[in-house]
Amino acid sequence: MVIGSSGDCCIVSDEKVPAIPALTIGILLGTLCHIIIQGSDVGTAVKTLHDGFKIQSGHEVIDTLFNRGGIESMMYTISLTIVAMSFGGIAEQTGMLRSVVSTILHFARNAAMLIIATIFSSVVTNCTTSEQYISILLPGRMYVTAYKERKLHPKNLSRALEDGGTVTSVLVPWNTCGVYAYSMLQVSAFEYAPYAVFNYTVPLLAIMFALFNIKIERIK
């Protein structure tokens, strides 16, 4: 077993250790190395976990690579996930989610229409919430029971969410993915959309596969 740790990552080979224990081992080993080898104290180590490692090597690429930030730098993504799950929980417990799903399922009478409804819901959520994570989490919560009741394998739901939510997010200019692409490339989603063939053909192919019952797996 080989373990490499920098406080942010842990690579555990051969043993196939699950992600959470592997990350925990990496964090603990990184913290111990920070205290024992680098001569730091516990308070500084905890602060490093929170704020991240700071280095000024004189090389811009190296500084950019290592000065990523700690837990604080990930709070935006984490908070969005928490908000999405909270919103989904509220919508489910208050009956709003059940009302929306029942209306959609009234028209989605077979497996193909259910998958198409999932893709469509993910695209709409991408446009209305402006966040890719929510476009995956919320429709996933909405339709998971329907997939089970219709004996459809969970991988069908996962694939539909990816086809409708993940790949289309960058095509929405006000979505966080579209905003990020613009900030990096200085090219708006409207400009690069015609060339992003993969992003708009995947949902279309997924719909076609659903209609022709291609690769639709069921629970036996």
CSV table of C-alpha atoms in Angstrom, one decimal:
chain,number,residue,atom,x,y,z
A,1,MET,CA,0.0,0.0,0.0
A,2,VAL,CA,1.3,3.4,-1.0
A,3,ILE,CA,0.0,6.5,0.6
A,4,GLY,CA,0.8,10.0,-0.5
A,5,SER,CA,-0.5,13.0,1.4
A,6,SER,CA,-0.3,16.8,1.0
A,7,GLY,CA,-3.2,17.6,3.3
A,8,ASP,CA,-5.6,18.0,0.4
A,9,CYS,CA,-5.4,14.6,-1.3
A,10,CYS,CA,-4.6,11.0,-0.5
A,11,ILE,CA,-3.7,8.3,-3.0
A,12,VAL,CA,-4.2,4.8,-1.7
A,13,SER,CA,-3.3,2.1,-4.2
A,14,ASP,CA,-3.6,-1.7,-4.2
A,15,GLU,CA,-5.9,-1.8,-1.2
A,16,LYS,CA,-8.8,-0.1,-3.0
A,17,VAL,CA,-9.7,1.9,0.1
A,18,PRO,CA,-13.1,3.8,-0.2
A,19,ALA,CA,-12.9,7.5,-0.9
A,20,ILE,CA,-13.9,8.9,2.6
A,21,PRO,CA,-11.5,6.7,4.6
A,22,ALA,CA,-8.7,7.4,2.0
A,23,LEU,CA,-9.3,11.2,2.2
A,24,THR,CA,-9.4,11.0,6.0
A,25,ILE,CA,-6.1,9.1,6.1
A,26,GLY,CA,-4.6,11.7,3.8
A,27,ILE,CA,-5.7,14.6,5.9
A,28,LEU,CA,-4.4,13.0,9.1
A,29,LEU,CA,-1.1,12.1,7.6
A,30,GLY,CA,-0.7,15.6,6.1
A,31,THR,CA,-1.5,17.2,9.4
A,32,LEU,CA,1.0,15.0,11.3
A,33,CYS,CA,3.7,15.8,8.7
A,34,HIS,CA,3.0,19.5,9.1
A,35,ILE,CA,3.4,19.2,12.9
A,36,ILE,CA,6.2,16.7,13.2
A,37,ILE,CA,8.4,17.2,10.1
A,38,GLN,CA,7.8,20.9,9.5
A,39,GLY,CA,7.8,21.8,13.1
A,40,SER,CA,4.5,23.5,13.2
A,41,ASP,CA,2.0,23.6,16.1
A,42,VAL,CA,-1.5,22.2,16.2
A,43,GLY,CA,-3.1,25.7,15.9
A,44,THR,CA,-1.2,26.5,12.7
A,45,ALA,CA,-2.0,23.1,11.3
A,46,VAL,CA,-5.7,23.6,11.9
A,47,LYS,CA,-5.5,27.0,10.3
A,48,THR,CA,-3.8,25.6,7.3
A,49,LEU,CA,-6.6,23.0,6.9
A,50,HIS,CA,-9.1,25.9,6.9
A,51,ASP,CA,-7.3,28.6,4.9
A,52,GLY,CA,-4.9,26.5,2.8
A,53,PHE,CA,-1.2,26.3,2.3
A,54,LYS,CA,0.6,29.5,1.3
A,55,ILE,CA,3.9,29.5,-0.6
A,56,GLN,CA,5.9,32.1,-2.5
A,57,SER,CA,8.4,30.2,-4.7
A,58,GLY,CA,8.9,33.0,-7.2
A,59,HIS,CA,7.3,30.8,-9.9
A,60,GLU,CA,3.8,31.7,-10.9
A,61,VAL,CA,2.8,28.2,-12.0
A,62,ILE,CA,4.0,26.6,-8.8
A,63,ASP,CA,2.4,29.3,-6.6
A,64,THR,CA,-0.9,28.8,-8.4
A,65,LEU,CA,-0.7,25.1,-8.1
A,66,PHE,CA,-0.1,25.0,-4.3
A,67,ASN,CA,-1.9,28.1,-3.1
A,68,ARG,CA,-5.3,26.6,-3.7
A,69,GLY,CA,-6.9,27.3,-0.3
A,70,GLY,CA,-8.3,24.8,2.3
A,71,ILE,CA,-11.8,24.1,3.4
A,72,GLU,CA,-12.7,27.8,3.0
A,73,SER,CA,-12.0,27.6,-0.8
A,74,MET,CA,-14.5,24.8,-1.1
A,75,MET,CA,-17.3,26.4,0.8
A,76,TYR,CA,-19.0,27.8,-2.3
A,77,THR,CA,-19.5,24.4,-3.8
A,78,ILE,CA,-20.3,22.8,-0.4
A,79,SER,CA,-22.9,25.5,0.4
A,80,LEU,CA,-24.6,25.1,-3.0
A,81,THR,CA,-24.9,21.4,-2.4
A,82,ILE,CA,-26.3,22.0,1.1
A,83,VAL,CA,-28.8,24.6,-0.2
A,84,ALA,CA,-29.9,22.3,-3.1
A,85,MET,CA,-30.4,19.3,-0.7
A,86,SER,CA,-32.3,21.6,1.8
A,87,PHE,CA,-34.5,22.9,-1.0
A,88,GLY,CA,-35.2,19.4,-2.2
A,89,GLY,CA,-36.0,18.3,1.3
A,90,ILE,CA,-38.4,21.2,1.9
A,91,ALA,CA,-40.1,20.6,-1.4
A,92,GLU,CA,-40.5,16.9,-0.6
A,93,GLN,CA,-41.8,17.3,2.9
A,94,THR,CA,-44.2,20.1,2.1
A,95,GLY,CA,-45.7,18.1,-0.8
A,96,MET,CA,-44.6,20.5,-3.5
A,97,LEU,CA,-42.3,18.0,-5.0
A,98,ARG,CA,-45.0,15.3,-5.0
A,99,SER,CA,-47.4,17.6,-6.7
A,100,VAL,CA,-44.9,18.5,-9.5
A,101,VAL,CA,-43.9,14.9,-10.0
A,102,SER,CA,-47.4,13.6,-10.1
A,103,THR,CA,-48.3,16.1,-12.8
A,104,ILE,CA,-45.2,15.2,-14.9
A,105,LEU,CA,-45.7,11.4,-14.3
A,106,HIS,CA,-49.3,11.8,-15.6
A,107,PHE,CA,-47.8,12.3,-19.0
A,108,ALA,CA,-44.7,10.1,-18.6
A,109,ARG,CA,-46.6,6.8,-18.8
A,110,ASN,CA,-43.6,4.7,-19.9
A,111,ALA,CA,-39.9,4.4,-19.4
A,112,ALA,CA,-39.0,6.5,-22.4
A,113,MET,CA,-41.2,9.4,-21.4
A,114,LEU,CA,-39.9,9.2,-17.8
A,115,ILE,CA,-36.3,9.5,-19.0
A,116,ILE,CA,-37.2,12.3,-21.4
A,117,ALA,CA,-39.0,14.1,-18.5
A,118,THR,CA,-35.8,13.7,-16.4
A,119,ILE,CA,-33.6,15.2,-19.1
A,120,PHE,CA,-36.1,18.1,-19.6
A,121,SER,CA,-36.3,18.8,-15.9
A,122,SER,CA,-32.6,19.0,-15.6
A,123,VAL,CA,-32.3,21.4,-18.5
A,124,VAL,CA,-35.0,23.6,-17.1
A,125,THR,CA,-33.5,23.5,-13.6
A,126,ASN,CA,-30.1,24.6,-15.1
A,127,CYS,CA,-31.8,27.6,-16.7
A,128,THR,CA,-33.9,28.6,-13.6
A,129,THR,CA,-31.5,28.0,-10.7
A,130,SER,CA,-28.3,28.9,-12.6
A,131,GLU,CA,-26.4,26.0,-10.9
A,132,GLN,CA,-25.3,22.7,-12.3
A,133,TYR,CA,-25.3,20.9,-9.0
A,134,ILE,CA,-28.9,21.7,-8.3
A,135,SER,CA,-29.9,20.6,-11.8
A,136,ILE,CA,-28.6,17.2,-10.9
A,137,LEU,CA,-29.6,16.9,-7.2
A,138,LEU,CA,-33.1,18.3,-7.4
A,139,PRO,CA,-34.4,16.2,-10.4
A,140,GLY,CA,-32.7,13.2,-8.9
A,141,ARG,CA,-34.7,13.6,-5.7
A,142,MET,CA,-37.8,14.1,-7.8
A,143,TYR,CA,-37.7,11.0,-9.9
A,144,VAL,CA,-35.8,8.4,-7.9
A,145,THR,CA,-39.0,6.8,-6.5
A,146,ALA,CA,-40.6,6.7,-9.9
A,147,TYR,CA,-37.6,4.9,-11.4
A,148,LYS,CA,-37.8,2.3,-8.6
A,149,GLU,CA,-41.5,1.8,-9.0
A,150,ARG,CA,-41.1,1.2,-12.7
A,151,LYS,CA,-38.2,-1.3,-12.2
A,152,LEU,CA,-35.7,0.9,-14.0
A,153,HIS,CA,-32.1,0.5,-13.0
A,154,PRO,CA,-30.7,3.6,-11.1
A,155,LYS,CA,-28.0,4.0,-13.8
A,156,ASN,CA,-30.8,5.1,-16.1
A,157,LEU,CA,-31.6,8.0,-13.8
A,158,SER,CA,-28.0,8.8,-13.3
A,159,ARG,CA,-27.4,8.9,-17.1
A,160,ALA,CA,-30.4,11.1,-17.7
A,161,LEU,CA,-29.3,13.6,-15.1
A,162,GLU,CA,-25.9,13.8,-16.6
A,163,ASP,CA,-27.3,14.1,-20.2
A,164,GLY,CA,-29.7,16.8,-19.2
A,165,GLY,CA,-27.9,18.6,-16.3
A,166,THR,CA,-24.2,18.3,-16.5
A,167,VAL,CA,-23.5,18.8,-20.2
A,168,THR,CA,-26.0,21.6,-20.8
A,169,SER,CA,-25.0,23.8,-17.9
A,170,VAL,CA,-22.2,25.5,-19.9
A,171,LEU,CA,-24.6,26.4,-22.6
A,172,VAL,CA,-26.6,28.7,-20.2
A,173,PRO,CA,-24.9,32.1,-20.1
A,174,TRP,CA,-26.1,32.9,-16.6
A,175,ASN,CA,-25.3,29.5,-15.2
A,176,THR,CA,-22.2,29.3,-13.0
A,177,CYS,CA,-20.6,27.1,-15.6
A,178,GLY,CA,-21.3,29.5,-18.4
A,179,VAL,CA,-20.1,32.4,-16.3
A,180,TYR,CA,-16.9,30.5,-15.5
A,181,ALA,CA,-16.2,29.7,-19.1
A,182,TYR,CA,-16.7,33.4,-20.0
A,183,SER,CA,-14.4,34.5,-17.3
A,184,MET,CA,-11.7,32.1,-18.5
A,185,LEU,CA,-12.1,32.5,-22.3
A,186,GLN,CA,-13.8,35.9,-22.6
A,187,VAL,CA,-16.2,34.1,-25.0
A,188,SER,CA,-19.9,34.1,-24.1
A,189,ALA,CA,-22.1,30.9,-24.3
A,190,PHE,CA,-24.0,32.4,-27.2
A,191,GLU,CA,-20.8,32.6,-29.2
A,192,TYR,CA,-19.3,29.1,-28.5
A,193,ALA,CA,-22.7,27.3,-28.3
A,194,PRO,CA,-22.7,26.5,-32.1
A,195,TYR,CA,-19.3,24.8,-31.7
A,196,ALA,CA,-20.2,22.9,-28.5
A,197,VAL,CA,-21.6,20.0,-30.5
A,198,PHE,CA,-21.1,17.5,-27.8
A,199,ASN,CA,-23.1,19.6,-25.3
A,200,TYR,CA,-26.3,19.8,-27.3
A,201,THR,CA,-26.1,16.5,-29.1
A,202,VAL,CA,-25.8,14.4,-26.0
A,203,PRO,CA,-29.3,15.2,-24.7
A,204,LEU,CA,-30.8,14.7,-28.2
A,205,LEU,CA,-29.1,11.3,-28.5
A,206,ALA,CA,-30.3,10.4,-25.0
A,207,ILE,CA,-33.9,11.2,-26.0
A,208,MET,CA,-33.5,9.1,-29.1
A,209,PHE,CA,-32.1,6.2,-27.2
A,210,ALA,CA,-35.0,6.4,-24.8
A,211,LEU,CA,-37.6,6.4,-27.5
A,212,PHE,CA,-36.0,3.4,-29.3
A,213,ASN,CA,-35.4,1.6,-26.0
A,214,ILE,CA,-31.7,1.4,-26.5
A,215,LYS,CA,-29.5,0.7,-23.4
A,216,ILE,CA,-32.5,1.1,-21.1
A,217,GLU,CA,-31.7,-1.4,-18.2
A,218,ARG,CA,-34.3,-2.7,-15.9
A,219,ILE,CA,-34.1,-4.3,-12.5
A,220,LYS,CA,-34.8,-8.0,-12.7
